[in-house]
PDB file of C-alpha atoms in Angstrom:
ATOM      1  CA  MET A   1      87.193 207.559 200.459  1.00 38.00           C
ATOM      2  CA  LYS A   2      86.798 204.070 201.920  1.00 34.00           C
ATOM      3  CA  ASN A   3      85.819 203.975 205.587  1.00 36.00           C
ATOM      4  CA  ARG A   4      88.548 201.926 207.229  1.00 32.00           C
ATOM      5  CA  TYR A   5      86.336 201.447 210.277  1.00 32.00           C
ATOM      6  CA  SER A   6      83.405 200.038 208.309  1.00 35.00           C
ATOM      7  CA  ASP A   7      83.795 196.631 209.977  1.00 39.00           C
ATOM      8  CA  ILE A   8      82.632 198.152 213.280  1.00 39.00           C
ATOM      9  CA  SER A   9      78.885 197.809 213.638  1.00 46.00           C
ATOM     10  CA  ILE A  10      76.230 198.328 216.250  1.00 49.00           C
ATOM     11  CA  PRO A  11      73.246 196.080 216.994  1.00 51.00           C
ATOM     12  CA  SER A  12      70.269 196.668 214.739  1.00 37.00           C
ATOM     13  CA  SER A  13      68.187 196.950 217.913  1.00 41.00           C
ATOM     14  CA  GLU A  14      69.802 200.339 218.565  1.00 51.00           C
ATOM     15  CA  ILE A  15      68.876 201.812 215.161  1.00 49.00           C
ATOM     16  CA  THR A  16      65.191 202.412 214.555  1.00 49.00           C
ATOM     17  CA  PRO A  17      63.923 202.249 210.953  1.00 47.00           C
ATOM     18  CA  LYS A  18      62.913 205.665 209.658  1.00 48.00           C
ATOM     19  CA  SER A  19      59.357 204.535 208.837  1.00 49.00           C
ATOM     20  CA  LEU A  20      58.822 203.411 212.421  1.00 51.00           C
ATOM     21  CA  TYR A  21      60.081 206.553 214.129  1.00 50.00           C
ATOM     22  CA  GLN A  22      58.178 208.748 211.644  1.00 53.00           C
ATOM     23  CA  SER A  23      54.929 206.996 212.598  1.00 54.00           C
ATOM     24  CA  ARG A  24      55.900 207.366 216.241  1.00 58.00           C
ATOM     25  CA  ARG A  25      56.559 211.065 215.628  1.00 58.00           C
ATOM     26  CA  SER A  26      52.951 211.470 214.464  1.00 56.00           C
ATOM     27  CA  PHE A  27      51.743 209.746 217.618  1.00 52.00           C
ATOM     28  CA  LEU A  28      53.899 211.937 219.834  1.00 51.00           C
ATOM     29  CA  LYS A  29      52.633 215.077 218.180  1.00 53.00           C
ATOM     30  CA  SER A  30      49.066 213.908 218.751  1.00 53.00           C
ATOM     31  CA  LEU A  31      49.827 213.678 222.449  1.00 50.00           C
ATOM     32  CA  GLY A  32      50.876 217.321 222.487  1.00 47.00           C
ATOM     33  CA  LEU A  33      54.166 216.947 224.334  1.00 42.00           C
ATOM     34  CA  SER A  34      54.652 219.811 226.744  1.00 40.00           C
ATOM     35  CA  MET A  35      58.107 221.281 227.198  1.00 37.00           C
ATOM     36  CA  ALA A  36      57.153 222.647 230.580  1.00 33.00           C
ATOM     37  CA  GLY A  37      57.334 219.936 233.211  1.00 36.00           C
ATOM     38  CA  ALA A  38      58.562 218.944 236.605  1.00 33.00           C
ATOM     39  CA  ILE A  39      62.169 219.818 237.343  1.00 31.00           C
ATOM     40  CA  LEU A  40      64.094 216.901 238.754  1.00 32.00           C
ATOM     41  CA  ALA A  41      66.897 216.725 241.244  1.00 34.00           C
ATOM     42  CA  ALA A  42      69.728 214.482 240.110  1.00 35.00           C
ATOM     43  CA  CYS A  43      70.323 212.289 243.116  1.00 34.00           C
ATOM     44  CA  THR A  44      67.333 212.736 245.392  1.00 33.00           C
ATOM     45  CA  PRO A  45      65.640 209.567 246.634  1.00 32.00           C
ATOM     46  CA  GLN A  46      62.300 210.447 245.008  1.00 34.00           C
ATOM     47  CA  THR A  47      61.353 212.084 241.703  1.00 37.00           C
ATOM     48  CA  PRO A  48      57.920 212.974 240.327  1.00 37.00           C
ATOM     49  CA  PHE A  49      58.368 210.533 237.464  1.00 37.00           C
ATOM     50  CA  ALA A  50      59.303 207.570 239.659  1.00 39.00           C
ATOM     51  CA  THR A  51      55.704 206.940 240.684  1.00 33.00           C
ATOM     52  CA  GLU A  52      53.778 208.640 237.894  1.00 38.00           C
ATOM     53  CA  GLU A  53      55.158 206.547 235.060  1.00 38.00           C
ATOM     54  CA  ALA A  54      54.110 203.310 236.717  1.00 35.00           C
ATOM     55  CA  THR A  55      50.446 204.360 236.581  1.00 37.00           C
ATOM     56  CA  GLN A  56      50.368 205.730 233.034  1.00 40.00           C
ATOM     57  CA  PRO A  57      49.304 203.137 230.434  1.00 38.00           C
ATOM     58  CA  GLN A  58      51.129 204.742 227.490  1.00 44.00           C
ATOM     59  CA  THR A  59      53.481 207.638 228.071  1.00 57.00           C
ATOM     60  CA  PRO A  60      55.692 209.036 225.307  1.00 69.00           C
ATOM     61  CA  SER A  61      58.775 207.667 227.043  1.00 73.00           C
ATOM     62  CA  ALA A  62      57.241 204.181 226.998  1.00 72.00           C
ATOM     63  CA  LEU A  63      57.479 204.215 223.207  1.00 85.00           C
ATOM     64  CA  PHE A  64      61.296 204.257 223.345  1.00 92.00           C
ATOM     65  CA  HIS A  65      63.604 201.650 224.875  1.00 93.00           C
ATOM     66  CA  ASP A  66      67.293 200.862 224.767  1.00 94.00           C
ATOM     67  CA  GLU A  67      68.594 197.364 223.963  1.00 92.00           C
ATOM     68  CA  TYR A  68      68.238 196.365 227.633  1.00 93.00           C
ATOM     69  CA  ASN A  69      64.550 197.327 227.422  1.00 93.00           C
ATOM     70  CA  ASN A  70      65.078 200.355 229.680  1.00 94.00           C
ATOM     71  CA  PRO A  71      62.397 202.974 228.914  1.00 94.00           C
ATOM     72  CA  ALA A  72      63.482 206.421 227.833  1.00 96.00           C
ATOM     73  CA  THR A  73      63.737 209.148 230.441  1.00 96.00           C
ATOM     74  CA  PRO A  74      60.618 211.375 230.335  1.00 95.00           C
ATOM     75  CA  PHE A  75      60.788 214.246 227.870  1.00 96.00           C
ATOM     76  CA  ASP A  76      60.327 216.876 230.564  1.00 96.00           C
ATOM     77  CA  ALA A  77      63.337 215.596 232.479  1.00 96.00           C
ATOM     78  CA  VAL A  78      65.552 215.432 229.389  1.00 97.00           C
ATOM     79  CA  THR A  79      64.665 218.996 228.434  1.00 97.00           C
ATOM     80  CA  GLN A  80      64.410 220.646 231.865  1.00 97.00           C
ATOM     81  CA  TYR A  81      67.379 219.146 233.747  1.00 97.00           C
ATOM     82  CA  ASN A  82      70.521 220.091 231.844  1.00 98.00           C
ATOM     83  CA  ASN A  83      74.222 220.534 232.460  1.00 98.00           C
ATOM     84  CA  TYR A  84      75.191 223.447 230.249  1.00 98.00           C
ATOM     85  CA  TYR A  85      77.575 225.786 232.029  1.00 98.00           C
ATOM     86  CA  GLU A  86      77.578 228.269 229.170  1.00 98.00           C
ATOM     87  CA  PHE A  87      74.140 229.282 230.437  1.00 98.00           C
ATOM     88  CA  SER A  88      74.200 228.434 234.144  1.00 98.00           C
ATOM     89  CA  LEU A  89      75.744 226.202 236.802  1.00 97.00           C
ATOM     90  CA  SER A  90      72.178 225.399 237.873  1.00 98.00           C
ATOM     91  CA  LYS A  91      70.644 222.588 235.829  1.00 97.00           C
ATOM     92  CA  GLU A  92      67.123 223.899 236.391  1.00 97.00           C
ATOM     93  CA  ARG A  93      67.951 227.390 235.080  1.00 98.00           C
ATOM     94  CA  VAL A  94      69.466 226.335 231.751  1.00 98.00           C
ATOM     95  CA  ALA A  95      66.167 225.902 229.901  1.00 98.00           C
ATOM     96  CA  PRO A  96      64.673 229.333 230.757  1.00 98.00           C
ATOM     97  CA  LEU A  97      68.000 231.119 230.211  1.00 98.00           C
ATOM     98  CA  SER A  98      68.460 229.550 226.764  1.00 98.00           C
ATOM     99  CA  GLU A  99      64.976 230.244 225.409  1.00 97.00           C
ATOM    100  CA  ASP A 100      66.149 233.105 223.175  1.00 96.00           C
ATOM    101  CA  PHE A 101      69.415 231.508 222.049  1.00 98.00           C
ATOM    102  CA  THR A 102      69.882 231.988 218.294  1.00 98.00           C
ATOM    103  CA  ILE A 103      70.284 228.700 216.435  1.00 97.00           C
ATOM    104  CA  SER A 104      69.626 229.914 212.895  1.00 96.00           C
ATOM    105  CA  PRO A 105      71.528 230.689 210.771  1.00 97.00           C
ATOM    106  CA  TRP A 106      74.267 228.267 211.866  1.00 98.00           C
ATOM    107  CA  GLN A 107      77.450 227.007 210.236  1.00 98.00           C
ATOM    108  CA  VAL A 108      79.871 224.214 211.110  1.00 98.00           C
ATOM    109  CA  GLU A 109      83.435 224.437 209.826  1.00 98.00           C
ATOM    110  CA  VAL A 110      85.152 221.078 209.201  1.00 98.00           C
ATOM    111  CA  THR A 111      88.838 221.671 208.693  1.00 98.00           C
ATOM    112  CA  GLY A 112      92.391 220.718 209.650  1.00 98.00           C
ATOM    113  CA  LEU A 113      94.093 217.598 208.309  1.00 98.00           C
ATOM    114  CA  VAL A 114      91.503 216.822 205.648  1.00 98.00           C
ATOM    115  CA  ASN A 115      91.647 216.734 201.866  1.00 98.00           C
ATOM    116  CA  LYS A 116      88.335 218.518 201.334  1.00 98.00           C
ATOM    117  CA  PRO A 117      87.716 221.109 204.088  1.00 98.00           C
ATOM    118  CA  LYS A 118      84.239 222.531 204.014  1.00 98.00           C
ATOM    119  CA  THR A 119      81.855 224.750 205.948  1.00 98.00           C
ATOM    120  CA  PHE A 120      78.330 223.340 206.179  1.00 98.00           C
ATOM    121  CA  SER A 121      75.157 225.221 206.989  1.00 98.00           C
ATOM    122  CA  ILE A 122      72.929 223.403 209.445  1.00 97.00           C
ATOM    123  CA  ASP A 123      70.286 223.046 206.742  1.00 97.00           C
ATOM    124  CA  GLU A 124      72.849 221.412 204.476  1.00 98.00           C
ATOM    125  CA  LEU A 125      73.719 218.927 207.204  1.00 98.00           C
ATOM    126  CA  TYR A 126      70.036 218.093 207.640  1.00 96.00           C
ATOM    127  CA  GLN A 127      69.687 217.467 203.911  1.00 97.00           C
ATOM    128  CA  ARG A 128      73.023 215.742 203.317  1.00 97.00           C
ATOM    129  CA  PHE A 129      72.920 213.262 206.209  1.00 97.00           C
ATOM    130  CA  PRO A 130      69.605 211.458 206.851  1.00 94.00           C
ATOM    131  CA  ASP A 131      68.396 211.112 210.413  1.00 94.00           C
ATOM    132  CA  GLU A 132      68.745 207.867 212.309  1.00 96.00           C
ATOM    133  CA  GLU A 133      67.171 207.235 215.683  1.00 96.00           C
ATOM    134  CA  ARG A 134      69.511 205.981 218.415  1.00 97.00           C
ATOM    135  CA  VAL A 135      68.204 205.220 221.899  1.00 98.00           C
ATOM    136  CA  TYR A 136      71.314 205.595 224.071  1.00 98.00           C
ATOM    137  CA  ARG A 137      72.059 205.595 227.762  1.00 98.00           C
ATOM    138  CA  MET A 138      73.740 208.786 228.978  1.00 98.00           C
ATOM    139  CA  ARG A 139      75.862 208.581 232.132  1.00 98.00           C
ATOM    140  CA  CYS A 140      76.861 211.818 233.836  1.00 98.00           C
ATOM    141  CA  VAL A 141      80.180 211.910 235.688  1.00 98.00           C
ATOM    142  CA  GLU A 142      78.207 213.295 238.648  1.00 98.00           C
ATOM    143  CA  GLY A 143      76.552 209.899 239.193  1.00 98.00           C
ATOM    144  CA  TRP A 144      73.159 210.200 237.492  1.00 98.00           C
ATOM    145  CA  SER A 145      71.976 208.831 234.153  1.00 98.00           C
ATOM    146  CA  MET A 146      69.240 209.009 231.535  1.00 98.00           C
ATOM    147  CA  VAL A 147      68.027 207.034 228.512  1.00 98.00           C
ATOM    148  CA  ILE A 148      67.553 209.376 225.561  1.00 98.00           C
ATOM    149  CA  PRO A 149      66.054 208.776 222.099  1.00 98.00           C
ATOM    150  CA  TRP A 150      68.350 210.822 219.868  1.00 98.00           C
ATOM    151  CA  LEU A 151      68.032 211.755 216.214  1.00 98.00           C
ATOM    152  CA  GLY A 152      71.241 212.259 214.284  1.00 98.00           C
ATOM    153  CA  PHE A 153      73.784 210.726 211.955  1.00 98.00           C
ATOM    154  CA  PRO A 154      77.154 209.009 212.343  1.00 98.00           C
ATOM    155  CA  LEU A 155      80.042 211.432 212.745  1.00 98.00           C
ATOM    156  CA  ALA A 156      81.955 209.097 210.408  1.00 98.00           C
ATOM    157  CA  SER A 157      79.637 210.097 207.554  1.00 98.00           C
ATOM    158  CA  LEU A 158      80.659 213.734 207.895  1.00 98.00           C
ATOM    159  CA  LEU A 159      84.351 212.928 208.306  1.00 98.00           C
ATOM    160  CA  ASN A 160      84.360 210.706 205.240  1.00 98.00           C
ATOM    161  CA  GLU A 161      82.875 213.603 203.298  1.00 98.00           C
ATOM    162  CA  VAL A 162      85.944 215.746 203.996  1.00 98.00           C
ATOM    163  CA  GLU A 163      88.441 212.861 203.642  1.00 98.00           C
ATOM    164  CA  PRO A 164      90.781 212.688 206.656  1.00 98.00           C
ATOM    165  CA  ALA A 165      94.469 212.935 205.760  1.00 98.00           C
ATOM    166  CA  SER A 166      96.818 210.094 206.678  1.00 98.00           C
ATOM    167  CA  ASP A 167      98.427 212.076 209.504  1.00 98.00           C
ATOM    168  CA  ALA A 168      95.106 212.893 211.221  1.00 98.00           C
ATOM    169  CA  LYS A 169      94.985 211.125 214.593  1.00 98.00           C
ATOM    170  CA  PHE A 170      92.463 213.124 216.657  1.00 99.00           C
ATOM    171  CA  VAL A 171      89.306 215.167 216.175  1.00 99.00           C
ATOM    172  CA  ARG A 172      88.911 218.471 218.003  1.00 99.00           C
ATOM    173  CA  PHE A 173      85.484 220.050 218.594  1.00 99.00           C
ATOM    174  CA  GLU A 174      84.653 223.622 219.506  1.00 98.00           C
ATOM    175  CA  SER A 175      81.397 225.139 220.766  1.00 98.00           C
ATOM    176  CA  VAL A 176      80.037 228.542 219.919  1.00 98.00           C
ATOM    177  CA  TYR A 177      81.323 231.490 221.970  1.00 98.00           C
ATOM    178  CA  ARG A 178      78.534 234.007 222.415  1.00 98.00           C
ATOM    179  CA  PRO A 179      78.610 235.566 225.908  1.00 98.00           C
ATOM    180  CA  GLU A 180      75.951 238.113 224.977  1.00 98.00           C
ATOM    181  CA  GLU A 181      73.487 235.194 224.746  1.00 98.00           C
ATOM    182  CA  MET A 182      75.203 232.698 227.042  1.00 98.00           C
ATOM    183  CA  PRO A 183      75.565 234.348 230.444  1.00 98.00           C
ATOM    184  CA  GLY A 184      77.718 231.552 231.843  1.00 98.00           C
ATOM    185  CA  GLN A 185      80.471 232.464 229.376  1.00 98.00           C
ATOM    186  CA  ARG A 186      80.935 235.739 231.227  1.00 97.00           C
ATOM    187  CA  ASP A 187      82.484 233.690 234.026  1.00 95.00           C
ATOM    188  CA  ASN A 188      86.228 233.708 233.373  1.00 93.00           C
ATOM    189  CA  THR A 189      86.726 230.685 235.626  1.00 92.00           C
ATOM    190  CA  PHE A 190      86.357 228.522 232.536  1.00 97.00           C
ATOM    191  CA  PRO A 191      88.568 228.653 229.419  1.00 97.00           C
ATOM    192  CA  TRP A 192      85.810 229.363 226.903  1.00 98.00           C
ATOM    193  CA  PRO A 193      84.872 228.331 224.307  1.00 98.00           C
ATOM    194  CA  TYR A 194      84.133 224.762 225.328  1.00 98.00           C
ATOM    195  CA  GLN A 195      86.477 222.329 223.586  1.00 98.00           C
ATOM    196  CA  GLU A 196      86.433 218.557 223.378  1.00 98.00           C
ATOM    197  CA  GLY A 197      88.303 215.855 221.527  1.00 98.00           C
ATOM    198  CA  LEU A 198      88.251 212.233 220.442  1.00 99.00           C
ATOM    199  CA  ARG A 199      90.797 209.900 218.989  1.00 98.00           C
ATOM    200  CA  LEU A 200      90.030 209.413 215.295  1.00 98.00           C
ATOM    201  CA  ASP A 201      89.011 205.788 215.667  1.00 98.00           C
ATOM    202  CA  GLU A 202      86.582 206.785 218.437  1.00 98.00           C
ATOM    203  CA  ALA A 203      85.141 209.496 216.224  1.00 98.00           C
ATOM    204  CA  MET A 204      84.709 207.044 213.335  1.00 98.00           C
ATOM    205  CA  HIS A 205      82.973 204.411 215.456  1.00 98.00           C
ATOM    206  CA  ASP A 206      79.368 203.686 214.457  1.00 98.00           C
ATOM    207  CA  LEU A 207      78.067 204.526 217.930  1.00 98.00           C
ATOM    208  CA  THR A 208      79.394 208.101 217.729  1.00 98.00           C
ATOM    209  CA  ILE A 209      76.814 210.467 216.301  1.00 98.00           C
ATOM    210  CA  LEU A 210      76.183 214.118 215.694  1.00 98.00           C
ATOM    211  CA  SER A 211      72.730 214.699 217.098  1.00 98.00           C
ATOM    212  CA  THR A 212      70.221 217.096 215.569  1.00 98.00           C
ATOM    213  CA  GLY A 213      67.259 216.112 217.721  1.00 98.00           C
ATOM    214  CA  LEU A 214      65.698 214.037 220.456  1.00 97.00           C
ATOM    215  CA  TYR A 215      62.249 212.584 221.033  1.00 96.00           C
ATOM    216  CA  ASP A 216      61.657 212.855 217.261  1.00 94.00           C
ATOM    217  CA  GLU A 217      61.991 216.652 217.296  1.00 94.00           C
ATOM    218  CA  HIS A 218      64.808 219.112 216.628  1.00 96.00           C
ATOM    219  CA  LEU A 219      67.129 219.774 219.552  1.00 98.00           C
ATOM    220  CA  LEU A 220      66.133 222.529 221.930  1.00 98.00           C
ATOM    221  CA  PRO A 221      68.750 225.109 222.940  1.00 98.00           C
ATOM    222  CA  GLN A 222      69.171 223.596 226.412  1.00 98.00           C
ATOM    223  CA  ASN A 223      70.093 220.239 224.838  1.00 98.00           C
ATOM    224  CA  GLY A 224      72.796 221.662 222.579  1.00 98.00           C
ATOM    225  CA  ALA A 225      70.911 222.892 219.518  1.00 98.00           C
ATOM    226  CA  PRO A 226      71.377 222.837 216.694  1.00 98.00           C
ATOM    227  CA  LEU A 227      74.183 220.232 216.659  1.00 98.00           C
ATOM    228  CA  ARG A 228      75.872 218.273 219.419  1.00 98.00           C
ATOM    229  CA  LEU A 229      78.118 215.266 219.786  1.00 99.00           C
ATOM    230  CA  VAL A 230      76.876 212.051 221.435  1.00 98.00           C
ATOM    231  CA  VAL A 231      79.407 209.391 222.503  1.00 98.00           C
ATOM    232  CA  PRO A 232      77.384 207.005 224.682  1.00 98.00           C
ATOM    233  CA  TRP A 233      80.233 205.000 226.234  1.00 98.00           C
ATOM    234  CA  LYS A 234      81.857 208.155 227.646  1.00 98.00           C
ATOM    235  CA  TYR A 235      80.723 210.468 230.442  1.00 98.00           C
ATOM    236  CA  GLY A 236      78.226 213.070 229.292  1.00 98.00           C
ATOM    237  CA  PHE A 237      80.581 216.065 229.372  1.00 98.00           C
ATOM    238  CA  LYS A 238      82.424 214.586 226.367  1.00 98.00           C
ATOM    239  CA  SER A 239      79.302 215.129 224.249  1.00 98.00           C
ATOM    240  CA  ILE A 240      79.976 218.763 223.400  1.00 98.00           C
ATOM    241  CA  LYS A 241      77.012 221.016 222.538  1.00 98.00           C
ATOM    242  CA  SER A 242      76.324 223.743 219.935  1.00 98.00           C
ATOM    243  CA  ILE A 243      79.258 222.791 217.723  1.00 99.00           C
ATOM    244  CA  ILE A 244      80.651 225.345 215.264  1.00 98.00           C
ATOM    245  CA  LYS A 245      84.016 223.767 214.429  1.00 98.00           C
ATOM    246  CA  ILE A 246      85.363 220.256 213.870  1.00 99.00           C
ATOM    247  CA  GLU A 247      89.090 220.046 213.245  1.00 98.00           C
ATOM    248  CA  LEU A 248      91.221 216.987 212.486  1.00 99.00           C
ATOM    249  CA  VAL A 249      94.648 217.207 214.105  1.00 98.00           C
ATOM    250  CA  GLU A 250      97.759 215.114 214.677  1.00 98.00           C
ATOM    251  CA  GLU A 251      98.287 215.774 218.394  1.00 98.00           C
ATOM    252  CA  GLN A 252      95.868 215.113 221.254  1.00 98.00           C
ATOM    253  CA  PRO A 253      93.836 218.334 221.640  1.00 98.00           C
ATOM    254  CA  ALA A 254      93.206 220.202 224.870  1.00 98.00           C
ATOM    255  CA  THR A 255      89.722 219.777 226.322  1.00 98.00           C
ATOM    256  CA  LEU A 256      87.972 222.068 228.768  1.00 98.00           C
ATOM    257  CA  TRP A 257      87.593 219.753 231.766  1.00 98.00           C
ATOM    258  CA  ASN A 258      90.936 218.038 231.297  1.00 97.00           C
ATOM    259  CA  THR A 259      92.546 221.487 231.228  1.00 97.00           C
ATOM    260  CA  ILE A 260      90.813 222.654 234.408  1.00 96.00           C
ATOM    261  CA  ALA A 261      91.247 219.485 236.485  1.00 96.00           C
ATOM    262  CA  PRO A 262      93.388 216.823 234.774  1.00 96.00           C
ATOM    263  CA  ASN A 263      93.480 214.680 237.927  1.00 94.00           C
ATOM    264  CA  GLU A 264      89.667 214.455 237.883  1.00 96.00           C
ATOM    265  CA  TYR A 265      88.748 214.458 234.187  1.00 97.00           C
ATOM    266  CA  GLY A 266      90.880 212.459 231.778  1.00 97.00           C
ATOM    267  CA  PHE A 267      90.989 212.944 228.031  1.00 98.00           C
ATOM    268  CA  TYR A 268      89.261 209.613 227.383  1.00 98.00           C
ATOM    269  CA  SER A 269      86.658 209.768 230.178  1.00 98.00           C
ATOM    270  CA  ASN A 270      85.212 206.355 229.376  1.00 98.00           C
ATOM    271  CA  VAL A 271      82.515 205.253 231.800  1.00 98.00           C
ATOM    272  CA  ASN A 272      84.403 203.008 234.212  1.00 98.00           C
ATOM    273  CA  PRO A 273      82.836 201.777 237.489  1.00 98.00           C
ATOM    274  CA  ASN A 274      86.280 200.629 238.645  1.00 96.00           C
ATOM    275  CA  HIS A 275      87.872 204.088 238.400  1.00 96.00           C
ATOM    276  CA  ASP A 276      86.369 206.436 240.965  1.00 96.00           C
ATOM    277  CA  HIS A 277      86.270 210.165 240.652  1.00 96.00           C
ATOM    278  CA  PRO A 278      88.623 211.549 243.343  1.00 95.00           C
ATOM    279  CA  ARG A 279      85.607 212.864 245.244  1.00 96.00           C
ATOM    280  CA  TRP A 280      82.996 210.122 244.747  1.00 97.00           C
ATOM    281  CA  SER A 281      82.468 206.541 243.630  1.00 97.00           C
ATOM    282  CA  GLN A 282      81.543 205.696 240.041  1.00 98.00           C
ATOM    283  CA  ALA A 283      80.382 202.163 240.861  1.00 98.00           C
ATOM    284  CA  ALA A 284      76.672 203.055 240.879  1.00 98.00           C
ATOM    285  CA  GLU A 285      74.338 205.638 239.409  1.00 98.00           C
ATOM    286  CA  ARG A 286      70.818 206.972 239.856  1.00 97.00           C
ATOM    287  CA  ARG A 287      68.667 206.782 236.739  1.00 97.00           C
ATOM    288  CA  ILE A 288      66.493 209.886 236.616  1.00 96.00           C
ATOM    289  CA  GLY A 289      62.935 208.734 237.265  1.00 92.00           C
ATOM    290  CA  GLU A 290      63.945 205.847 239.533  1.00 93.00           C
ATOM    291  CA  THR A 291      64.250 205.674 243.316  1.00 92.00           C
ATOM    292  CA  GLU A 292      67.049 203.098 243.634  1.00 95.00           C
ATOM    293  CA  ARG A 293      70.660 203.280 242.538  1.00 97.00           C
ATOM    294  CA  ARG A 294      71.842 200.804 239.938  1.00 97.00           C
ATOM    295  CA  GLU A 295      75.198 199.297 239.104  1.00 98.00           C
ATOM    296  CA  THR A 296      77.209 201.227 236.520  1.00 98.00           C
ATOM    297  CA  LEU A 297      78.311 199.108 233.575  1.00 98.00           C
ATOM    298  CA  MET A 298      81.756 199.233 232.025  1.00 98.00           C
ATOM    299  CA  PHE A 299      81.722 201.551 229.010  1.00 98.00           C
ATOM    300  CA  ASN A 300      78.133 202.367 230.054  1.00 98.00           C
ATOM    301  CA  GLY A 301      77.040 198.947 228.773  1.00 98.00           C
ATOM    302  CA  TYR A 302      78.661 199.299 225.350  1.00 98.00           C
ATOM    303  CA  ALA A 303      81.770 197.216 226.098  1.00 98.00           C
ATOM    304  CA  GLU A 304      81.025 194.629 223.417  1.00 98.00           C
ATOM    305  CA  GLN A 305      81.068 197.328 220.764  1.00 98.00           C
ATOM    306  CA  VAL A 306      83.959 199.523 221.915  1.00 98.00           C
ATOM    307  CA  SER A 307      86.364 197.621 224.178  1.00 98.00           C
ATOM    308  CA  GLN A 308      88.573 196.707 221.203  1.00 98.00           C
ATOM    309  CA  LEU A 309      89.395 200.401 220.787  1.00 98.00           C
ATOM    310  CA  TYR A 310      91.365 200.261 224.038  1.00 98.00           C
ATOM    311  CA  ALA A 311      93.104 196.895 223.742  1.00 97.00           C
ATOM    312  CA  GLY A 312      96.347 196.961 225.720  1.00 96.00           C
ATOM    313  CA  MET A 313      95.531 200.203 227.554  1.00 97.00           C
ATOM    314  CA  ASP A 314      95.307 200.378 231.339  1.00 95.00           C
ATOM    315  CA  LEU A 315      91.868 201.930 231.643  1.00 92.00           C
ATOM    316  CA  ASP A 316      92.486 202.987 235.238  1.00 87.00           C
ATOM    317  CA  VAL A 317      95.446 205.083 234.066  1.00 90.00           C
ATOM    318  CA  PHE A 318      94.078 206.337 230.752  1.00 90.00           C
ATOM    319  CA  PHE A 319      90.856 207.609 232.314  1.00 93.00           C
TER     320      PHE A 319
END
């Protein structure tokens, strides 16, 4: 099936050639990256990495940059400071609580308004869709941000495989529900399992990926292993973790945060410095590892690539 969004492209600077990141992977392994590291606070004025990185001649994070030449957030921060309410409301407790989370075997059902529905094993996804490296900024709705070197593949590649039907307008995602392993799911405050959604053209955009790894390694449980969504121009909670189901539908699907607090979390949730959260400003953010706040960019800095998706929409209403 022809990809009707194939005219949408992203800068080559954001896609690293496989040969380069494979050589970088060897270098990283030689450094012996440690998963145990300093635990950061999101919005405190000082972090351990703010001063340490400036004195290190060649840190792993220095090998990765986004298109604005921002260095990647240190590995320890990316893997030890995580929003993942299925495990805990405390960011620092997610990693230890998810250590024994079962990620194999794993299957992802792709169904709904498609011509060729299919259930993929995670190994089949690894084999069928080659890794690309994407260094993306990630902006949390809480006001902090990171730069993360992801591994993954365009969601459009998977959707083209199952051939969306003509009446498919949205894509619905569902996370695993496993309260015996995910203690946060025993809290009935939230309508588990976690659900998210995108408009089909958003899902087919080249920037939208299904991530299988970061820092040249497979995802860890605290980062959404074995498969998560990454949509870099939207707030981080849109990038649903531990996906088991992808369904193409005609009507806009319910999403967890929009269901709980629709006045605070819109369906689109595009990063917008001009549309404040009801309880705090979105005009600035604190990059983890830095001491000063920085200006938040419209669409998280990806406006040139994605603004045409929202032509004619009032982005302060459709938040």
